[in-house]
Coordinates of C-alpha atoms and ligand atoms in Angstrom, one line a residue:
M43 CA 0.0 -0.2 0.2
K44 CA 1.2 3.5 -1.1
R45 CA 0.5 7.1 0.1
I46 CA -0.3 8.7 -3.6
V47 CA -1.3 12.3 -3.8
L48 CA -3.1 12.6 -6.9
G49 CA -3.0 15.9 -8.4
V50 CA -5.9 17.0 -10.8
S51 CA -5.7 19.9 -12.7
A52 CA -7.9 22.1 -15.1
G53 CA -8.4 20.4 -18.1
I54 CA -10.9 18.8 -19.9
A55 CA -9.7 14.8 -19.6
A56 CA -10.1 15.7 -15.1
Y57 CA -12.9 13.2 -15.6
K58 CA -10.6 10.7 -16.4
A59 CA -8.6 11.4 -13.1
A60 CA -11.5 9.5 -11.3
L61 CA -11.4 6.5 -13.2
L62 CA -7.5 6.7 -12.3
L63 CA -8.3 6.9 -8.8
R64 CA -10.5 4.0 -8.7
L65 CA -7.6 1.7 -10.4
F66 CA -5.2 3.2 -7.3
K67 CA -8.1 2.5 -4.7
E68 CA -8.7 -1.1 -6.3
A69 CA -4.7 -1.8 -5.9
G70 CA -5.0 -1.2 -2.0
H71 CA -3.3 2.4 -2.4
H72 CA -4.5 5.5 0.1
V73 CA -5.2 8.4 -2.3
D74 CA -5.4 11.9 -1.1
V75 CA -6.8 13.8 -4.3
I76 CA -5.6 17.3 -4.7
P77 CA -7.9 18.8 -7.3
T78 CA -6.8 23.1 -8.3
I79 CA -9.7 25.3 -8.2
A80 CA -10.3 25.6 -11.3
S81 CA -10.4 21.3 -11.9
L82 CA -13.6 22.1 -9.8
Q83 CA -15.3 23.4 -12.7
F84 CA -15.2 20.2 -14.6
V85 CA -15.1 17.6 -11.5
G86 CA -16.4 18.8 -8.3
A87 CA -14.8 17.9 -5.0
A88 CA -17.7 15.6 -3.7
T89 CA -16.5 13.2 -6.4
W90 CA -13.2 13.1 -5.0
E91 CA -14.2 12.8 -1.3
A92 CA -16.7 10.1 -2.0
L93 CA -14.1 8.1 -4.6
S94 CA -11.0 8.7 -2.0
G95 CA -12.7 8.5 0.9
N96 CA -10.8 11.2 2.2
P97 CA -11.1 15.0 2.6
V98 CA -10.8 17.0 -0.6
H99 CA -9.0 20.7 0.0
T100 CA -7.8 23.2 -2.7
S101 CA -6.2 25.9 -0.8
V102 CA -3.5 25.8 1.8
F103 CA -5.8 28.0 3.7
E104 CA -8.5 25.1 4.3
A105 CA -8.3 22.9 7.2
V106 CA -5.2 25.3 8.3
D107 CA -5.1 23.3 11.6
T108 CA -3.7 20.0 9.9
V109 CA -1.3 21.7 8.4
N110 CA -2.1 20.5 4.9
H111 CA 0.2 22.3 2.5
V112 CA 3.1 20.4 4.1
R113 CA 1.7 17.5 5.4
L114 CA 0.1 15.8 2.7
G115 CA 3.5 16.4 0.8
Q116 CA 5.4 14.6 3.7
E117 CA 3.6 11.9 3.9
A118 CA 3.1 10.7 0.2
D119 CA 4.7 7.9 -1.4
L120 CA 4.3 9.2 -4.8
V121 CA 2.6 12.2 -6.2
V122 CA 0.5 12.1 -9.2
I123 CA -0.8 14.9 -11.5
A124 CA -3.2 13.6 -14.2
P125 CA -3.9 15.8 -15.8
A126 CA -1.6 18.3 -15.4
T127 CA -2.0 21.5 -17.2
A128 CA 0.5 23.9 -19.4
D129 CA -0.8 26.0 -16.5
V130 CA 0.3 23.6 -13.8
L131 CA 3.9 22.8 -15.3
A132 CA 4.8 26.3 -15.8
R133 CA 3.7 26.8 -12.1
A134 CA 5.8 23.9 -10.8
A135 CA 8.8 24.5 -13.2
A136 CA 9.1 28.0 -11.3
G137 CA 8.5 26.5 -7.9
M138 CA 5.6 28.2 -7.1
A139 CA 3.4 27.4 -4.2
N140 CA 0.3 29.7 -4.7
D141 CA -2.5 26.6 -4.1
L142 CA -2.3 23.5 -2.4
L143 CA -1.1 21.4 -5.2
T144 CA 1.7 23.2 -6.1
G145 CA 2.6 23.8 -2.2
T146 CA 2.8 20.1 -1.7
L147 CA 4.7 19.5 -4.8
L148 CA 7.6 21.8 -2.8
A149 CA 7.1 20.0 0.1
T150 CA 7.2 16.7 -1.0
G151 CA 10.6 14.4 -1.1
A152 CA 8.8 11.6 -3.1
P153 CA 9.0 10.7 -6.8
V154 CA 6.4 13.0 -8.6
V155 CA 4.7 11.7 -12.0
M156 CA 3.1 13.8 -14.3
A157 CA 0.7 13.5 -16.8
P158 CA 0.4 16.5 -19.0
A159 CA -2.8 17.0 -21.5
M160 CA -3.6 20.0 -23.3
H161 CA -3.7 21.2 -26.9
T162 CA -1.0 20.7 -29.2
E163 CA -0.1 24.2 -29.8
M164 CA 0.1 24.3 -25.8
W165 CA 2.1 21.1 -26.0
E166 CA 4.4 22.5 -28.5
H167 CA 5.0 26.4 -27.2
P168 CA 8.2 26.7 -26.1
A169 CA 7.4 27.8 -22.8
T170 CA 5.7 24.2 -22.0
V171 CA 8.5 22.4 -23.7
A172 CA 11.1 24.3 -21.4
N173 CA 9.0 23.6 -18.4
V174 CA 9.0 20.5 -19.0
A175 CA 12.6 20.2 -19.9
T176 CA 13.2 22.2 -16.2
L177 CA 10.9 19.5 -14.6
R178 CA 12.8 16.4 -16.1
S179 CA 16.1 18.0 -15.0
R180 CA 14.8 18.2 -11.5
G181 CA 13.6 14.0 -11.7
V182 CA 10.0 14.5 -12.4
H183 CA 8.8 11.7 -14.4
I184 CA 6.6 12.8 -17.4
I185 CA 4.1 10.5 -19.3
E186 CA 4.3 11.8 -22.9
P187 CA 0.6 12.5 -23.7
A188 CA -1.0 10.8 -26.2
V189 CA -1.9 11.6 -30.1
G190 CA -5.6 11.4 -30.7
R191 CA -8.7 13.5 -30.6
L192 CA -8.6 16.6 -28.4
T193 CA -11.3 19.0 -27.1
G194 CA -13.0 20.2 -30.2
K195 CA -12.7 18.8 -33.8
D196 CA -9.0 18.9 -33.6
S197 CA -6.8 16.0 -33.0
G198 CA -3.0 15.8 -32.0
A199 CA -0.4 15.6 -29.8
G200 CA -1.6 16.6 -26.1
R201 CA -4.3 13.9 -25.2
L202 CA -4.4 12.5 -22.0
P203 CA -3.4 8.8 -22.1
D204 CA -6.4 6.3 -21.3
P205 CA -6.5 6.0 -17.4
E206 CA -5.4 2.0 -17.3
E207 CA -1.9 3.1 -19.5
I208 CA -1.7 6.0 -16.7
F209 CA -2.2 3.6 -14.0
A210 CA 0.0 0.8 -15.7
A211 CA 3.1 3.7 -16.5
V212 CA 2.7 4.7 -12.7
S213 CA 2.9 0.8 -11.4
R214 CA 6.1 0.2 -13.6
Y215 CA 7.7 3.3 -11.9
L216 CA 7.2 2.5 -8.9
E217 CA 8.8 -1.1 -9.5
D218 CA 11.7 0.7 -11.4
E219 CA 11.9 3.0 -8.5
A220 CA 12.2 -0.2 -6.2
T221 CA 14.6 -2.2 -8.1
S222 CA 17.1 1.1 -8.6
R223 CA 17.1 1.5 -4.7
S224 CA 18.0 -1.9 -4.3
S225 CA 20.6 -2.1 -7.0
G226 CA 22.3 1.4 -6.8
P227 CA 21.7 5.0 -6.6
G228 CA 19.8 5.4 -9.9
P229 CA 18.0 4.5 -13.0
L230 CA 21.4 3.7 -14.9
A231 CA 22.9 1.8 -11.5
G232 CA 25.0 -1.0 -13.5
K233 CA 24.8 -0.1 -17.0
I234 CA 27.6 1.2 -19.0
V235 CA 27.1 4.1 -21.0
A236 CA 29.8 4.8 -24.1
I237 CA 29.8 8.8 -24.7
S238 CA 31.9 10.4 -28.0
A239 CA 32.6 14.3 -27.0
G240 CA 34.4 17.3 -28.2
G241 CA 35.8 17.9 -32.1
T242 CA 37.8 15.9 -33.9
R243 CA 40.4 17.9 -36.1
E244 CA 41.7 16.2 -39.5
P245 CA 45.1 17.7 -39.9
L246 CA 46.6 19.4 -43.2
D247 CA 50.2 20.1 -42.2
P248 CA 52.0 19.8 -39.0
V249 CA 50.6 23.4 -38.3
R250 CA 46.8 23.4 -39.7
Y251 CA 44.2 21.4 -39.5
L252 CA 40.7 21.3 -40.2
G253 CA 37.9 21.8 -37.4
N254 CA 34.5 22.5 -35.8
R255 CA 33.4 24.7 -33.7
S256 CA 32.3 22.1 -30.5
S257 CA 33.6 22.7 -27.3
G258 CA 32.6 19.2 -26.2
R259 CA 30.0 21.2 -23.3
Q260 CA 27.2 18.7 -24.3
G261 CA 29.0 15.7 -24.1
I262 CA 30.5 16.9 -20.9
A263 CA 27.0 17.3 -19.5
L264 CA 25.8 13.8 -20.7
A265 CA 28.7 12.2 -18.9
K266 CA 28.1 14.1 -15.8
A267 CA 24.2 13.1 -16.3
A268 CA 24.8 9.5 -17.0
L269 CA 27.1 9.2 -13.6
A270 CA 24.4 10.9 -11.4
A271 CA 22.0 8.3 -12.8
G272 CA 24.3 5.6 -11.6
A273 CA 26.0 4.6 -14.8
T274 CA 30.0 3.2 -15.6
V275 CA 30.7 6.0 -18.0
R276 CA 33.4 5.3 -20.7
F277 CA 34.4 9.0 -22.3
I278 CA 35.7 9.2 -25.5
A279 CA 37.2 12.7 -25.8
A280 CA 38.0 14.7 -29.0
H281 CA 39.5 18.4 -29.0
M282 CA 37.4 19.9 -25.8
D283 CA 37.7 23.3 -24.2
L284 CA 37.3 21.9 -21.3
P285 CA 38.7 19.1 -18.8
A286 CA 37.0 15.8 -19.0
P287 CA 34.5 15.1 -15.8
E288 CA 35.7 13.3 -12.5
G289 CA 34.9 9.9 -12.8
V290 CA 35.1 8.3 -16.2
E291 CA 37.1 5.9 -17.8
L292 CA 38.7 8.2 -20.5
S293 CA 40.2 7.5 -23.8
T294 CA 40.9 10.3 -26.4
A295 CA 41.3 10.7 -29.9
S296 CA 42.1 13.5 -32.2
T297 CA 41.1 12.8 -36.1
A298 CA 37.9 10.9 -37.0
R299 CA 39.6 7.7 -38.1
Q300 CA 40.9 7.6 -34.1
L301 CA 37.5 8.4 -32.9
Q302 CA 36.2 5.5 -34.8
G303 CA 38.4 3.2 -33.3
A304 CA 38.0 4.7 -29.8
V305 CA 34.6 4.9 -30.4
T306 CA 34.1 1.1 -31.6
E307 CA 36.6 -0.3 -28.5
A308 CA 34.5 1.7 -25.9
A309 CA 31.1 0.6 -27.3
R310 CA 32.0 -3.0 -27.0
G311 CA 30.6 -4.3 -24.1
A312 CA 28.6 -1.4 -23.3
D313 CA 24.5 -0.9 -22.6
V314 CA 24.3 2.0 -24.5
L315 CA 26.1 4.5 -26.8
I316 CA 25.8 8.1 -27.3
M317 CA 27.6 10.1 -30.1
S318 CA 27.8 13.6 -29.2
A319 CA 30.9 14.6 -30.8
A320 CA 31.4 16.4 -33.7
V321 CA 32.9 14.3 -36.7
A322 CA 34.7 16.1 -39.5
D323 CA 32.9 14.3 -42.8
F324 CA 36.0 15.2 -44.5
R325 CA 39.6 15.5 -44.1
P326 CA 42.5 16.8 -46.5
A327 CA 43.0 13.9 -49.4
E328 CA 46.8 14.5 -48.4
Y329 CA 48.9 15.2 -45.5
V330 CA 51.7 17.6 -45.8
D331 CA 55.0 16.6 -43.8
A332 CA 56.0 20.3 -43.8
K333 CA 54.2 23.5 -43.6
I334 CA 52.5 24.7 -46.6
K335 CA 54.6 27.9 -47.6
K336 CA 53.2 30.6 -49.8
S337 CA 54.4 30.1 -53.2
D338 CA 56.5 33.0 -55.1
D339 CA 54.1 32.7 -58.2
H340 CA 51.2 34.2 -55.8
A341 CA 48.9 30.7 -57.0
D342 CA 46.0 29.8 -54.4
P343 CA 46.6 26.5 -52.6
V344 CA 43.6 24.0 -53.7
I345 CA 43.0 21.6 -50.6
T346 CA 41.3 18.3 -52.2
L347 CA 38.7 16.5 -49.5
V348 CA 37.9 13.1 -49.1
R349 CA 35.6 11.5 -46.8
N350 CA 35.4 10.5 -43.4
P351 CA 34.2 7.1 -42.7
D352 CA 30.8 7.6 -41.4
I353 CA 31.7 6.4 -37.8
L354 CA 27.7 6.0 -36.9
A355 CA 26.5 4.3 -40.0
M356 CA 29.5 1.2 -39.7
L357 CA 29.3 0.9 -36.1
I358 CA 25.2 0.0 -36.5
A359 CA 26.4 -1.9 -39.8
Q360 CA 28.9 -3.8 -37.7
R361 CA 26.4 -4.9 -34.8
A362 CA 24.2 -6.0 -37.5
A363 CA 26.9 -8.3 -39.2
E364 CA 27.5 -9.8 -35.6
G365 CA 24.5 -10.2 -34.7
R366 CA 23.1 -11.6 -31.5
S367 CA 26.6 -13.0 -30.6
G368 CA 28.3 -9.3 -30.8
D369 CA 28.8 -7.0 -27.7
L370 CA 28.1 -3.7 -29.7
P371 CA 25.6 -1.9 -27.8
P372 CA 21.6 -2.6 -28.3
L373 CA 20.8 1.4 -28.0
V374 CA 22.6 3.7 -30.0
V375 CA 22.0 7.3 -29.8
G376 CA 23.3 9.5 -32.4
F377 CA 23.5 13.5 -32.6
A378 CA 22.9 15.2 -35.7
A379 CA 24.0 19.1 -35.9
E380 CA 21.5 20.5 -38.4
T381 CA 21.0 23.7 -40.4
G382 CA 17.9 23.9 -42.0
D383 CA 17.6 25.4 -46.1
A384 CA 15.2 26.5 -48.3
E385 CA 14.1 22.5 -49.0
A386 CA 13.8 21.2 -45.5
G387 CA 13.3 22.1 -41.8
V388 CA 15.9 21.2 -39.2
L389 CA 13.6 18.5 -38.3
E390 CA 13.2 16.8 -41.3
Y391 CA 16.7 16.4 -41.9
G392 CA 16.9 15.0 -38.7
A393 CA 14.2 12.4 -39.6
A394 CA 15.9 11.5 -43.1
K395 CA 19.1 11.0 -41.2
L396 CA 17.6 8.9 -38.5
A397 CA 16.3 6.2 -41.2
R398 CA 19.4 6.6 -43.0
K399 CA 21.9 6.0 -39.6
G400 CA 19.9 2.9 -38.4
C401 CA 20.8 3.9 -34.9
E402 CA 17.8 4.3 -32.1
M403 CA 17.8 7.5 -30.9
L404 CA 18.6 10.8 -32.6
V405 CA 19.4 13.8 -30.7
V406 CA 18.8 17.0 -33.8
N407 CA 20.0 20.5 -32.6
E408 CA 20.0 23.1 -35.0
V409 CA 23.4 24.9 -35.3
G410 CA 24.7 28.3 -36.3
E411 CA 27.0 31.0 -36.1
N412 CA 25.8 31.8 -32.2
L413 CA 23.6 28.4 -31.8
T414 CA 24.7 25.6 -29.8
F415 CA 28.4 25.7 -30.2
G416 CA 30.7 26.8 -27.2
T417 CA 27.3 28.4 -25.6
D418 CA 25.8 26.7 -22.7
E419 CA 22.3 26.6 -24.2
N420 CA 21.0 24.2 -26.4
T421 CA 17.7 23.4 -27.6
V422 CA 17.1 19.6 -29.3
T423 CA 14.7 17.3 -30.3
I424 CA 15.2 13.5 -29.6
L425 CA 13.6 11.6 -32.5
F426 CA 13.1 7.6 -31.3
A427 CA 13.2 4.9 -34.7
D428 CA 10.7 3.0 -32.6
G429 CA 8.0 5.7 -33.4
A430 CA 7.8 7.0 -30.0
Q431 CA 6.8 11.0 -29.8
P432 CA 9.3 13.0 -30.3
V433 CA 10.8 14.9 -27.1
H434 CA 11.7 18.8 -27.0
A435 CA 14.5 20.2 -24.7
S436 CA 15.5 23.8 -24.5
G437 CA 17.7 25.5 -21.8
S438 CA 20.9 24.6 -20.1
K439 CA 23.2 21.9 -22.0
D440 CA 23.0 20.1 -18.3
L441 CA 19.1 20.6 -18.6
V442 CA 19.1 18.9 -22.0
A443 CA 21.6 16.2 -21.0
A444 CA 19.4 15.5 -18.1
T445 CA 16.5 14.9 -20.6
V446 CA 18.7 13.3 -22.8
I447 CA 20.0 10.3 -20.0
D448 CA 16.3 10.1 -18.8
A449 CA 15.2 9.0 -22.5
V450 CA 17.9 6.5 -22.4
A451 CA 16.8 5.3 -19.6
G452 CA 12.9 5.1 -20.5
A453 CA 14.3 3.2 -23.6
L454 CA 16.5 0.7 -21.6
G455 CA 13.6 -0.1 -19.0
D456 CA 11.4 -0.4 -22.2
G457 CA 13.9 -2.9 -23.9
Ligands
FMN110 C1 -13.0 23.6 -21.9 C2 -11.9 23.9 -21.1 C3 -11.1 22.7 -21.5 C4 -9.5 23.5 -21.1 N1 -8.5 22.2 -21.5 C5 -7.2 22.3 -21.0 C6 -6.3 21.2 -21.3 O1 -6.5 20.2 -21.8 N2 -4.9 21.5 -21.0 C7 -4.4 22.5 -20.3 O2 -3.6 22.7 -19.8 N3 -5.7 23.5 -20.2 C8 -6.8 23.6 -20.4 N4 -7.4 24.7 -20.1 C9 -7.2 25.5 -19.5 C10 -7.2 25.7 -18.3 O3 -8.4 25.4 -17.5 C11 -6.9 27.2 -17.4 O4 -5.1 27.3 -18.0 C12 -6.9 26.8 -15.8 O5 -6.4 28.1 -15.4 C13 -5.8 26.3 -15.6 O6 -5.8 26.0 -13.9 P1 -4.6 25.0 -13.4 O7 -3.5 24.8 -13.7 O8 -5.0 25.7 -11.8 O9 -5.8 23.6 -13.0 C14 -9.0 24.1 -20.4 C15 -10.2 25.5 -20.5 C16 -11.4 25.2 -20.8 C17 -12.3 26.4 -20.6

């Protein structure tokens, strides 16, 4: 038996929470329902009191003698908010406590699961995307909304999954929590995660090279997030502006071809490979042993480029060739730094790349002069080969890393 706080906010799908409450009660849990004031427009307090068998309050100023605004959160084993409105996500992300539900979120040390539901436009709005990423980075487990019929005649992503699905997801989450508590400190305890980071350099002569703007910051953030989730991290660093994080098993590489060898070695026996390094697609056809000098005839030098190996595609092909007897990771996460153009947008290029490469997940980010490289911020969309809903994350590279690692843990859990 668990003590569950069921938060209900003012979405049209609030009625589904009544069925979810029933499922929790039938499973033997104690449930305290905390509706927001606005949600009482959809389902009244009497429904929640009758179905839960417990008193129901919405404001911190009701039943003040029981100090509900901290007590309910302190006593809870789990807080579930279904549906979670865009408004509740925003208030929770901002750390507000202007009603009993958001106050409870601040007072609780229990795991929090939220099932957002809203119109697709609201779900995809950058403000909501950022709020969801913030909540995820704080450990809130977000159940992705389903795609289907919305309040009006329209359809799209944003529908509250059926109560049975939420109940199953919450039950799975409770089991995973119990397992990870007994086997280690985080959802990746016992897992080996190989991560490549930084940017390759392709030498032209002893002093010059072709390189890229990657600083390694995103890869470092990923390594830290994976370590925090309990993983053993094999970190393959190409050129980076910062030192590798403490606690990783470090190997280094300079060129794309060196990186290919180091990545393949680190990936063997790992559970996950995350390829966040920016690898040069081309290298100078020839390496000139001595510094190329200005010629007396004032002719412009011509540098011929040849293609580098496609590390990601070759590793996937290798994995397929080795089959079940091989030890390359079952979960490979690629990164695609894309720029849109007149023919297609960043996500379209990303989706085409995911299909072409054959990896399980692709983290797509838009790059440009002042975007992504060398900055502390990143905006990405995680695409899944199994057709799962894309996940957006925007904010600090730590926050983006937490979202990617959360998705990795989810994918490993499903596998
Ligand atoms: C008919 C109707 C349906 C609504 N459905 C949703 C919804 O599904 N998701 C959402 O985020 N907001 C929805 N809203 C808007 C919220 O009710 C509104 O933002 C409210 O302030 C949220 O309050 P709360 O987050 O405190 O519960 C709906 C409003 C109406 C009138």
